[in-house]
Amino acid sequence: MALMITDECINCDVCEPECPNNAIYQGLQIYEINPELCTECVGHFDAPQCQEVCPVDCIPIHPQFVESKETLMLKYHQLQKDKVS
């Protein structure tokens, strides 16, 4: 499951530096999450760090990118492998 940022985002800049996969970036109007890079912090932390720091609770699960914990862990391992290469 990838996460998404809704239009309730206030552009407070706290989520972007918390993402260990660099999946969060400034979009045209609000921050956005690249679902190809989002592992919900699986492999890094016990909970998604962006959700932990978001002051307005605008980061739900993206309904179009539902993945199991196992799939997220595989994605995490692939991203780590890509970093080393």
Backbone atoms as SQL, in Angstrom:
CREATE TABLE atoms (id INTEGER PRIMARY KEY, chain TEXT, resi INTEGER, resn TEXT, atom TEXT, x REAL, y REAL, z REAL);
INSERT INTO atoms VALUES
  (1, 'A', 1, 'MET', 'N', 0.835, -1.170, 0.000),
  (2, 'A', 1, 'MET', 'CA', 0.000, 0.000, 0.000),
  (3, 'A', 1, 'MET', 'C', 0.876, 1.228, 0.000),
  (4, 'A', 2, 'ALA', 'N', 0.689, 2.023, -0.933),
  (5, 'A', 2, 'ALA', 'CA', 1.365, 3.312, -0.914),
  (6, 'A', 2, 'ALA', 'C', 0.454, 4.297, -0.209),
  (7, 'A', 3, 'LEU', 'N', 1.042, 5.334, 0.276),
  (8, 'A', 3, 'LEU', 'CA', 0.273, 6.398, 0.904),
  (9, 'A', 3, 'LEU', 'C', 0.059, 7.516, -0.103),
  (10, 'A', 4, 'MET', 'N', -0.830, 8.419, 0.215),
  (11, 'A', 4, 'MET', 'CA', -1.079, 9.578, -0.631),
  (12, 'A', 4, 'MET', 'C', -1.291, 10.789, 0.260),
  (13, 'A', 5, 'ILE', 'N', -1.096, 11.956, -0.291),
  (14, 'A', 5, 'ILE', 'CA', -1.332, 13.200, 0.436),
  (15, 'A', 5, 'ILE', 'C', -2.564, 13.862, -0.176),
  (16, 'A', 6, 'THR', 'N', -3.521, 14.168, 0.670),
  (17, 'A', 6, 'THR', 'CA', -4.770, 14.756, 0.189),
  (18, 'A', 6, 'THR', 'C', -4.658, 16.282, 0.104),
  (19, 'A', 7, 'ASP', 'N', -5.683, 16.884, -0.452),
  (20, 'A', 7, 'ASP', 'CA', -5.660, 18.331, -0.633),
  (21, 'A', 7, 'ASP', 'C', -5.832, 19.115, 0.670),
  (22, 'A', 8, 'GLU', 'N', -5.941, 18.417, 1.793),
  (23, 'A', 8, 'GLU', 'CA', -5.922, 19.098, 3.087),
  (24, 'A', 8, 'GLU', 'C', -4.502, 19.502, 3.486),
  (25, 'A', 9, 'CYS', 'N', -3.505, 19.071, 2.711),
  (26, 'A', 9, 'CYS', 'CA', -2.100, 19.387, 2.977),
  (27, 'A', 9, 'CYS', 'C', -1.922, 20.905, 3.082),
  (28, 'A', 10, 'ILE', 'N', -1.175, 21.321, 4.104),
  (29, 'A', 10, 'ILE', 'CA', -0.926, 22.750, 4.318),
  (30, 'A', 10, 'ILE', 'C', 0.510, 23.144, 3.923),
  (31, 'A', 11, 'ASN', 'N', 1.209, 22.246, 3.244),
  (32, 'A', 11, 'ASN', 'CA', 2.581, 22.508, 2.790),
  (33, 'A', 11, 'ASN', 'C', 3.497, 22.948, 3.928),
  (34, 'A', 12, 'CYS', 'N', 3.424, 22.244, 5.034),
  (35, 'A', 12, 'CYS', 'CA', 4.218, 22.621, 6.203),
  (36, 'A', 12, 'CYS', 'C', 5.666, 22.126, 6.123),
  (37, 'A', 13, 'ASP', 'N', 5.966, 21.291, 5.154),
  (38, 'A', 13, 'ASP', 'CA', 7.330, 20.812, 4.902),
  (39, 'A', 13, 'ASP', 'C', 7.864, 19.797, 5.912),
  (40, 'A', 14, 'VAL', 'N', 7.039, 19.250, 6.790),
  (41, 'A', 14, 'VAL', 'CA', 7.581, 18.313, 7.773),
  (42, 'A', 14, 'VAL', 'C', 7.657, 16.877, 7.269),
  (43, 'A', 15, 'CYS', 'N', 6.839, 16.508, 6.302),
  (44, 'A', 15, 'CYS', 'CA', 6.809, 15.116, 5.840),
  (45, 'A', 15, 'CYS', 'C', 7.977, 14.758, 4.925),
  (46, 'A', 16, 'GLU', 'N', 8.335, 15.638, 4.036),
  (47, 'A', 16, 'GLU', 'CA', 9.351, 15.330, 3.022),
  (48, 'A', 16, 'GLU', 'C', 10.667, 14.830, 3.608),
  (49, 'A', 17, 'PRO', 'N', 11.258, 15.511, 4.578),
  (50, 'A', 17, 'PRO', 'CA', 12.542, 15.020, 5.100),
  (51, 'A', 17, 'PRO', 'C', 12.429, 13.739, 5.920),
  (52, 'A', 18, 'GLU', 'N', 11.220, 13.370, 6.338),
  (53, 'A', 18, 'GLU', 'CA', 11.036, 12.151, 7.137),
  (54, 'A', 18, 'GLU', 'C', 11.006, 10.883, 6.297),
  (55, 'A', 19, 'CYS', 'N', 10.793, 10.999, 5.002),
  (56, 'A', 19, 'CYS', 'CA', 10.646, 9.826, 4.143),
  (57, 'A', 19, 'CYS', 'C', 12.004, 9.192, 3.839),
  (58, 'A', 20, 'PRO', 'N', 12.226, 7.955, 4.288),
  (59, 'A', 20, 'PRO', 'CA', 13.524, 7.308, 4.059),
  (60, 'A', 20, 'PRO', 'C', 13.744, 6.883, 2.611),
  (61, 'A', 21, 'ASN', 'N', 12.686, 6.862, 1.817),
  (62, 'A', 21, 'ASN', 'CA', 12.797, 6.442, 0.416),
  (63, 'A', 21, 'ASN', 'C', 12.749, 7.602, -0.567),
  (64, 'A', 22, 'ASN', 'N', 12.703, 8.822, -0.053),
  (65, 'A', 22, 'ASN', 'CA', 12.587, 10.012, -0.910),
  (66, 'A', 22, 'ASN', 'C', 11.377, 9.934, -1.838),
  (67, 'A', 23, 'ALA', 'N', 10.286, 9.384, -1.326),
  (68, 'A', 23, 'ALA', 'CA', 9.071, 9.244, -2.124),
  (69, 'A', 23, 'ALA', 'C', 8.220, 10.508, -2.115),
  (70, 'A', 24, 'ILE', 'N', 8.460, 11.395, -1.161),
  (71, 'A', 24, 'ILE', 'CA', 7.652, 12.609, -1.027),
  (72, 'A', 24, 'ILE', 'C', 8.360, 13.770, -1.712),
  (73, 'A', 25, 'TYR', 'N', 7.596, 14.505, -2.493),
  (74, 'A', 25, 'TYR', 'CA', 8.159, 15.647, -3.214),
  (75, 'A', 25, 'TYR', 'C', 7.120, 16.751, -3.318),
  (76, 'A', 26, 'GLN', 'N', 7.570, 17.970, -3.554),
  (77, 'A', 26, 'GLN', 'CA', 6.669, 19.103, -3.724),
  (78, 'A', 26, 'GLN', 'C', 6.029, 19.039, -5.098),
  (79, 'A', 27, 'GLY', 'N', 4.716, 18.909, -5.129),
  (80, 'A', 27, 'GLY', 'CA', 3.972, 18.914, -6.382),
  (81, 'A', 27, 'GLY', 'C', 3.656, 20.338, -6.791),
  (82, 'A', 28, 'LEU', 'N', 2.742, 20.481, -7.732),
  (83, 'A', 28, 'LEU', 'CA', 2.387, 21.820, -8.203),
  (84, 'A', 28, 'LEU', 'C', 1.715, 22.653, -7.124),
  (85, 'A', 29, 'GLN', 'N', 0.853, 22.013, -6.298),
  (86, 'A', 29, 'GLN', 'CA', 0.146, 22.771, -5.268),
  (87, 'A', 29, 'GLN', 'C', 0.409, 22.247, -3.866),
  (88, 'A', 30, 'ILE', 'N', 0.570, 20.942, -3.727),
  (89, 'A', 30, 'ILE', 'CA', 0.807, 20.329, -2.420),
  (90, 'A', 30, 'ILE', 'C', 1.882, 19.266, -2.577),
  (91, 'A', 31, 'TYR', 'N', 2.327, 18.737, -1.449),
  (92, 'A', 31, 'TYR', 'CA', 3.271, 17.627, -1.503),
  (93, 'A', 31, 'TYR', 'C', 2.577, 16.401, -2.077),
  (94, 'A', 32, 'GLU', 'N', 3.355, 15.556, -2.729),
  (95, 'A', 32, 'GLU', 'CA', 2.835, 14.337, -3.325),
  (96, 'A', 32, 'GLU', 'C', 3.748, 13.179, -2.953),
  (97, 'A', 33, 'ILE', 'N', 3.236, 11.953, -3.117),
  (98, 'A', 33, 'ILE', 'CA', 4.003, 10.752, -2.818),
  (99, 'A', 33, 'ILE', 'C', 4.077, 9.894, -4.066),
  (100, 'A', 34, 'ASN', 'N', 5.289, 9.512, -4.447),
  (101, 'A', 34, 'ASN', 'CA', 5.488, 8.606, -5.568),
  (102, 'A', 34, 'ASN', 'C', 5.192, 7.186, -5.074),
  (103, 'A', 35, 'PRO', 'N', 4.115, 6.555, -5.563),
  (104, 'A', 35, 'PRO', 'CA', 3.753, 5.228, -5.075),
  (105, 'A', 35, 'PRO', 'C', 4.778, 4.147, -5.404),
  (106, 'A', 36, 'GLU', 'N', 5.603, 4.390, -6.403),
  (107, 'A', 36, 'GLU', 'CA', 6.647, 3.425, -6.762),
  (108, 'A', 36, 'GLU', 'C', 7.766, 3.397, -5.725),
  (109, 'A', 37, 'LEU', 'N', 7.905, 4.472, -4.957),
  (110, 'A', 37, 'LEU', 'CA', 8.955, 4.557, -3.944),
  (111, 'A', 37, 'LEU', 'C', 8.437, 4.389, -2.518),
  (112, 'A', 38, 'CYS', 'N', 7.134, 4.512, -2.333),
  (113, 'A', 38, 'CYS', 'CA', 6.564, 4.449, -0.984),
  (114, 'A', 38, 'CYS', 'C', 6.439, 3.004, -0.518),
  (115, 'A', 39, 'THR', 'N', 7.040, 2.722, 0.630),
  (116, 'A', 39, 'THR', 'CA', 6.908, 1.407, 1.255),
  (117, 'A', 39, 'THR', 'C', 6.200, 1.519, 2.604),
  (118, 'A', 40, 'GLU', 'N', 5.576, 2.658, 2.861),
  (119, 'A', 40, 'GLU', 'CA', 4.959, 2.935, 4.158),
  (120, 'A', 40, 'GLU', 'C', 5.973, 2.756, 5.282),
  (121, 'A', 41, 'CYS', 'N', 7.216, 2.985, 4.968),
  (122, 'A', 41, 'CYS', 'CA', 8.351, 2.874, 5.892),
  (123, 'A', 41, 'CYS', 'C', 8.651, 1.435, 6.311),
  (124, 'A', 42, 'VAL', 'N', 8.011, 0.451, 5.663),
  (125, 'A', 42, 'VAL', 'CA', 8.341, -0.950, 5.923),
  (126, 'A', 42, 'VAL', 'C', 9.821, -1.145, 5.600),
  (127, 'A', 43, 'GLY', 'N', 10.529, -1.791, 6.496),
  (128, 'A', 43, 'GLY', 'CA', 11.967, -1.994, 6.343),
  (129, 'A', 43, 'GLY', 'C', 12.782, -0.927, 7.045),
  (130, 'A', 44, 'HIS', 'N', 12.160, 0.193, 7.340),
  (131, 'A', 44, 'HIS', 'CA', 12.849, 1.297, 8.015),
  (132, 'A', 44, 'HIS', 'C', 12.318, 1.516, 9.428),
  (133, 'A', 45, 'PHE', 'N', 11.000, 1.626, 9.549),
  (134, 'A', 45, 'PHE', 'CA', 10.355, 1.976, 10.813),
  (135, 'A', 45, 'PHE', 'C', 9.104, 1.126, 11.014),
  (136, 'A', 46, 'ASP', 'N', 8.559, 1.157, 12.209),
  (137, 'A', 46, 'ASP', 'CA', 7.337, 0.407, 12.517),
  (138, 'A', 46, 'ASP', 'C', 6.075, 1.092, 12.011),
  (139, 'A', 47, 'ALA', 'N', 6.150, 2.375, 11.749),
  (140, 'A', 47, 'ALA', 'CA', 4.996, 3.141, 11.283),
  (141, 'A', 47, 'ALA', 'C', 5.467, 4.160, 10.253),
  (142, 'A', 48, 'PRO', 'N', 4.585, 4.545, 9.316),
  (143, 'A', 48, 'PRO', 'CA', 4.943, 5.561, 8.343),
  (144, 'A', 48, 'PRO', 'C', 5.305, 6.879, 9.028),
  (145, 'A', 49, 'GLN', 'N', 6.505, 7.334, 8.800),
  (146, 'A', 49, 'GLN', 'CA', 6.992, 8.536, 9.468),
  (147, 'A', 49, 'GLN', 'C', 6.267, 9.797, 9.025),
  (148, 'A', 50, 'CYS', 'N', 5.850, 9.851, 7.777),
  (149, 'A', 50, 'CYS', 'CA', 5.124, 11.035, 7.305),
  (150, 'A', 50, 'CYS', 'C', 3.793, 11.180, 8.047),
  (151, 'A', 51, 'GLN', 'N', 3.110, 10.056, 8.282),
  (152, 'A', 51, 'GLN', 'CA', 1.863, 10.110, 9.036),
  (153, 'A', 51, 'GLN', 'C', 2.115, 10.523, 10.480),
  (154, 'A', 52, 'GLU', 'N', 3.222, 10.078, 11.028),
  (155, 'A', 52, 'GLU', 'CA', 3.552, 10.395, 12.420),
  (156, 'A', 52, 'GLU', 'C', 3.745, 11.899, 12.639),
  (157, 'A', 53, 'VAL', 'N', 4.331, 12.587, 11.658),
  (158, 'A', 53, 'VAL', 'CA', 4.641, 14.011, 11.838),
  (159, 'A', 53, 'VAL', 'C', 3.609, 14.963, 11.242),
  (160, 'A', 54, 'CYS', 'N', 2.710, 14.469, 10.438),
  (161, 'A', 54, 'CYS', 'CA', 1.732, 15.333, 9.758),
  (162, 'A', 54, 'CYS', 'C', 0.788, 15.979, 10.775),
  (163, 'A', 55, 'PRO', 'N', 0.759, 17.308, 10.822),
  (164, 'A', 55, 'PRO', 'CA', -0.094, 17.995, 11.808),
  (165, 'A', 55, 'PRO', 'C', -1.572, 18.035, 11.428),
  (166, 'A', 56, 'VAL', 'N', -1.913, 17.733, 10.169),
  (167, 'A', 56, 'VAL', 'CA', -3.320, 17.819, 9.759),
  (168, 'A', 56, 'VAL', 'C', -3.914, 16.473, 9.363),
  (169, 'A', 57, 'ASP', 'N', -3.173, 15.390, 9.531),
  (170, 'A', 57, 'ASP', 'CA', -3.684, 14.046, 9.254),
  (171, 'A', 57, 'ASP', 'C', -4.236, 13.921, 7.831),
  (172, 'A', 58, 'CYS', 'N', -3.390, 14.261, 6.856),
  (173, 'A', 58, 'CYS', 'CA', -3.838, 14.248, 5.454),
  (174, 'A', 58, 'CYS', 'C', -3.096, 13.198, 4.617),
  (175, 'A', 59, 'ILE', 'N', -2.603, 12.115, 5.264),
  (176, 'A', 59, 'ILE', 'CA', -1.832, 11.110, 4.533),
  (177, 'A', 59, 'ILE', 'C', -2.448, 9.724, 4.752),
  (178, 'A', 60, 'PRO', 'N', -3.515, 9.409, 4.000),
  (179, 'A', 60, 'PRO', 'CA', -4.132, 8.084, 4.103),
  (180, 'A', 60, 'PRO', 'C', -3.484, 7.084, 3.134),
  (181, 'A', 61, 'ILE', 'N', -3.957, 5.860, 3.209),
  (182, 'A', 61, 'ILE', 'CA', -3.538, 4.833, 2.248),
  (183, 'A', 61, 'ILE', 'C', -4.121, 5.174, 0.890),
  (184, 'A', 62, 'HIS', 'N', -3.313, 5.020, -0.139),
  (185, 'A', 62, 'HIS', 'CA', -3.761, 5.297, -1.510),
  (186, 'A', 62, 'HIS', 'C', -4.584, 4.098, -1.982),
  (187, 'A', 63, 'PRO', 'N', -5.865, 4.283, -2.278),
  (188, 'A', 63, 'PRO', 'CA', -6.724, 3.149, -2.629),
  (189, 'A', 63, 'PRO', 'C', -6.351, 2.451, -3.941),
  (190, 'A', 64, 'GLN', 'N', -5.604, 3.102, -4.804),
  (191, 'A', 64, 'GLN', 'CA', -5.211, 2.499, -6.078),
  (192, 'A', 64, 'GLN', 'C', -3.902, 1.730, -5.992),
  (193, 'A', 65, 'PHE', 'N', -3.233, 1.773, -4.843),
  (194, 'A', 65, 'PHE', 'CA', -1.947, 1.107, -4.690),
  (195, 'A', 65, 'PHE', 'C', -1.931, 0.283, -3.401),
  (196, 'A', 66, 'VAL', 'N', -2.802, -0.707, -3.334),
  (197, 'A', 66, 'VAL', 'CA', -2.890, -1.561, -2.161),
  (198, 'A', 66, 'VAL', 'C', -1.878, -2.698, -2.304),
  (199, 'A', 67, 'GLU', 'N', -0.976, -2.811, -1.315),
  (200, 'A', 67, 'GLU', 'CA', 0.062, -3.838, -1.330),
  (201, 'A', 67, 'GLU', 'C', 0.155, -4.482, 0.047),
  (202, 'A', 68, 'SER', 'N', 0.507, -5.752, 0.081),
  (203, 'A', 68, 'SER', 'CA', 0.685, -6.441, 1.357),
  (204, 'A', 68, 'SER', 'C', 2.002, -6.020, 1.992),
  (205, 'A', 69, 'LYS', 'N', 2.146, -6.332, 3.280),
  (206, 'A', 69, 'LYS', 'CA', 3.411, -6.039, 3.977),
  (207, 'A', 69, 'LYS', 'C', 4.568, -6.770, 3.305),
  (208, 'A', 70, 'GLU', 'N', 4.311, -7.981, 2.820),
  (209, 'A', 70, 'GLU', 'CA', 5.352, -8.749, 2.138),
  (210, 'A', 70, 'GLU', 'C', 5.793, -8.051, 0.850),
  (211, 'A', 71, 'THR', 'N', 4.834, -7.542, 0.100),
  (212, 'A', 71, 'THR', 'CA', 5.151, -6.821, -1.137),
  (213, 'A', 71, 'THR', 'C', 5.917, -5.546, -0.830),
  (214, 'A', 72, 'LEU', 'N', 5.510, -4.859, 0.228),
  (215, 'A', 72, 'LEU', 'CA', 6.218, -3.641, 0.621),
  (216, 'A', 72, 'LEU', 'C', 7.652, -3.956, 1.035),
  (217, 'A', 73, 'MET', 'N', 7.860, -5.084, 1.704),
  (218, 'A', 73, 'MET', 'CA', 9.210, -5.475, 2.103),
  (219, 'A', 73, 'MET', 'C', 10.049, -5.814, 0.869),
  (220, 'A', 74, 'LEU', 'N', 9.464, -6.464, -0.108),
  (221, 'A', 74, 'LEU', 'CA', 10.179, -6.743, -1.361),
  (222, 'A', 74, 'LEU', 'C', 10.552, -5.439, -2.070),
  (223, 'A', 75, 'LYS', 'N', 9.620, -4.490, -2.084),
  (224, 'A', 75, 'LYS', 'CA', 9.900, -3.182, -2.689),
  (225, 'A', 75, 'LYS', 'C', 11.035, -2.494, -1.939),
  (226, 'A', 76, 'TYR', 'N', 11.004, -2.557, -0.602),
  (227, 'A', 76, 'TYR', 'CA', 12.072, -1.984, 0.219),
  (228, 'A', 76, 'TYR', 'C', 13.425, -2.586, -0.159),
  (229, 'A', 77, 'HIS', 'N', 13.486, -3.921, -0.250),
  (230, 'A', 77, 'HIS', 'CA', 14.755, -4.575, -0.595),
  (231, 'A', 77, 'HIS', 'C', 15.236, -4.172, -1.987),
  (232, 'A', 78, 'GLN', 'N', 14.312, -4.044, -2.935),
  (233, 'A', 78, 'GLN', 'CA', 14.688, -3.633, -4.284),
  (234, 'A', 78, 'GLN', 'C', 15.211, -2.197, -4.291),
  (235, 'A', 79, 'LEU', 'N', 14.558, -1.314, -3.543),
  (236, 'A', 79, 'LEU', 'CA', 15.020, 0.073, -3.462),
  (237, 'A', 79, 'LEU', 'C', 16.419, 0.158, -2.837),
  (238, 'A', 80, 'GLN', 'N', 16.658, -0.674, -1.822),
  (239, 'A', 80, 'GLN', 'CA', 17.980, -0.683, -1.181),
  (240, 'A', 80, 'GLN', 'C', 19.039, -1.208, -2.146),
  (241, 'A', 81, 'LYS', 'N', 18.675, -2.222, -2.903),
  (242, 'A', 81, 'LYS', 'CA', 19.592, -2.782, -3.904),
  (243, 'A', 81, 'LYS', 'C', 19.903, -1.737, -4.971),
  (244, 'A', 82, 'ASP', 'N', 18.881, -0.992, -5.397),
  (245, 'A', 82, 'ASP', 'CA', 19.075, 0.047, -6.410),
  (246, 'A', 82, 'ASP', 'C', 19.978, 1.177, -5.900),
  (247, 'A', 83, 'LYS', 'N', 19.900, 1.480, -4.590),
  (248, 'A', 83, 'LYS', 'CA', 20.755, 2.523, -4.004),
  (249, 'A', 83, 'LYS', 'C', 22.227, 2.146, -4.079),
  (250, 'A', 84, 'VAL', 'N', 22.500, 0.859, -3.876),
  (251, 'A', 84, 'VAL', 'CA', 23.879, 0.378, -3.858),
  (252, 'A', 84, 'VAL', 'C', 24.459, 0.330, -5.277),
  (253, 'A', 85, 'SER', 'N', 23.617, 0.026, -6.233),
  (254, 'A', 85, 'SER', 'CA', 24.083, -0.118, -7.640),
  (255, 'A', 85, 'SER', 'C', 24.495, 1.170, -8.264);
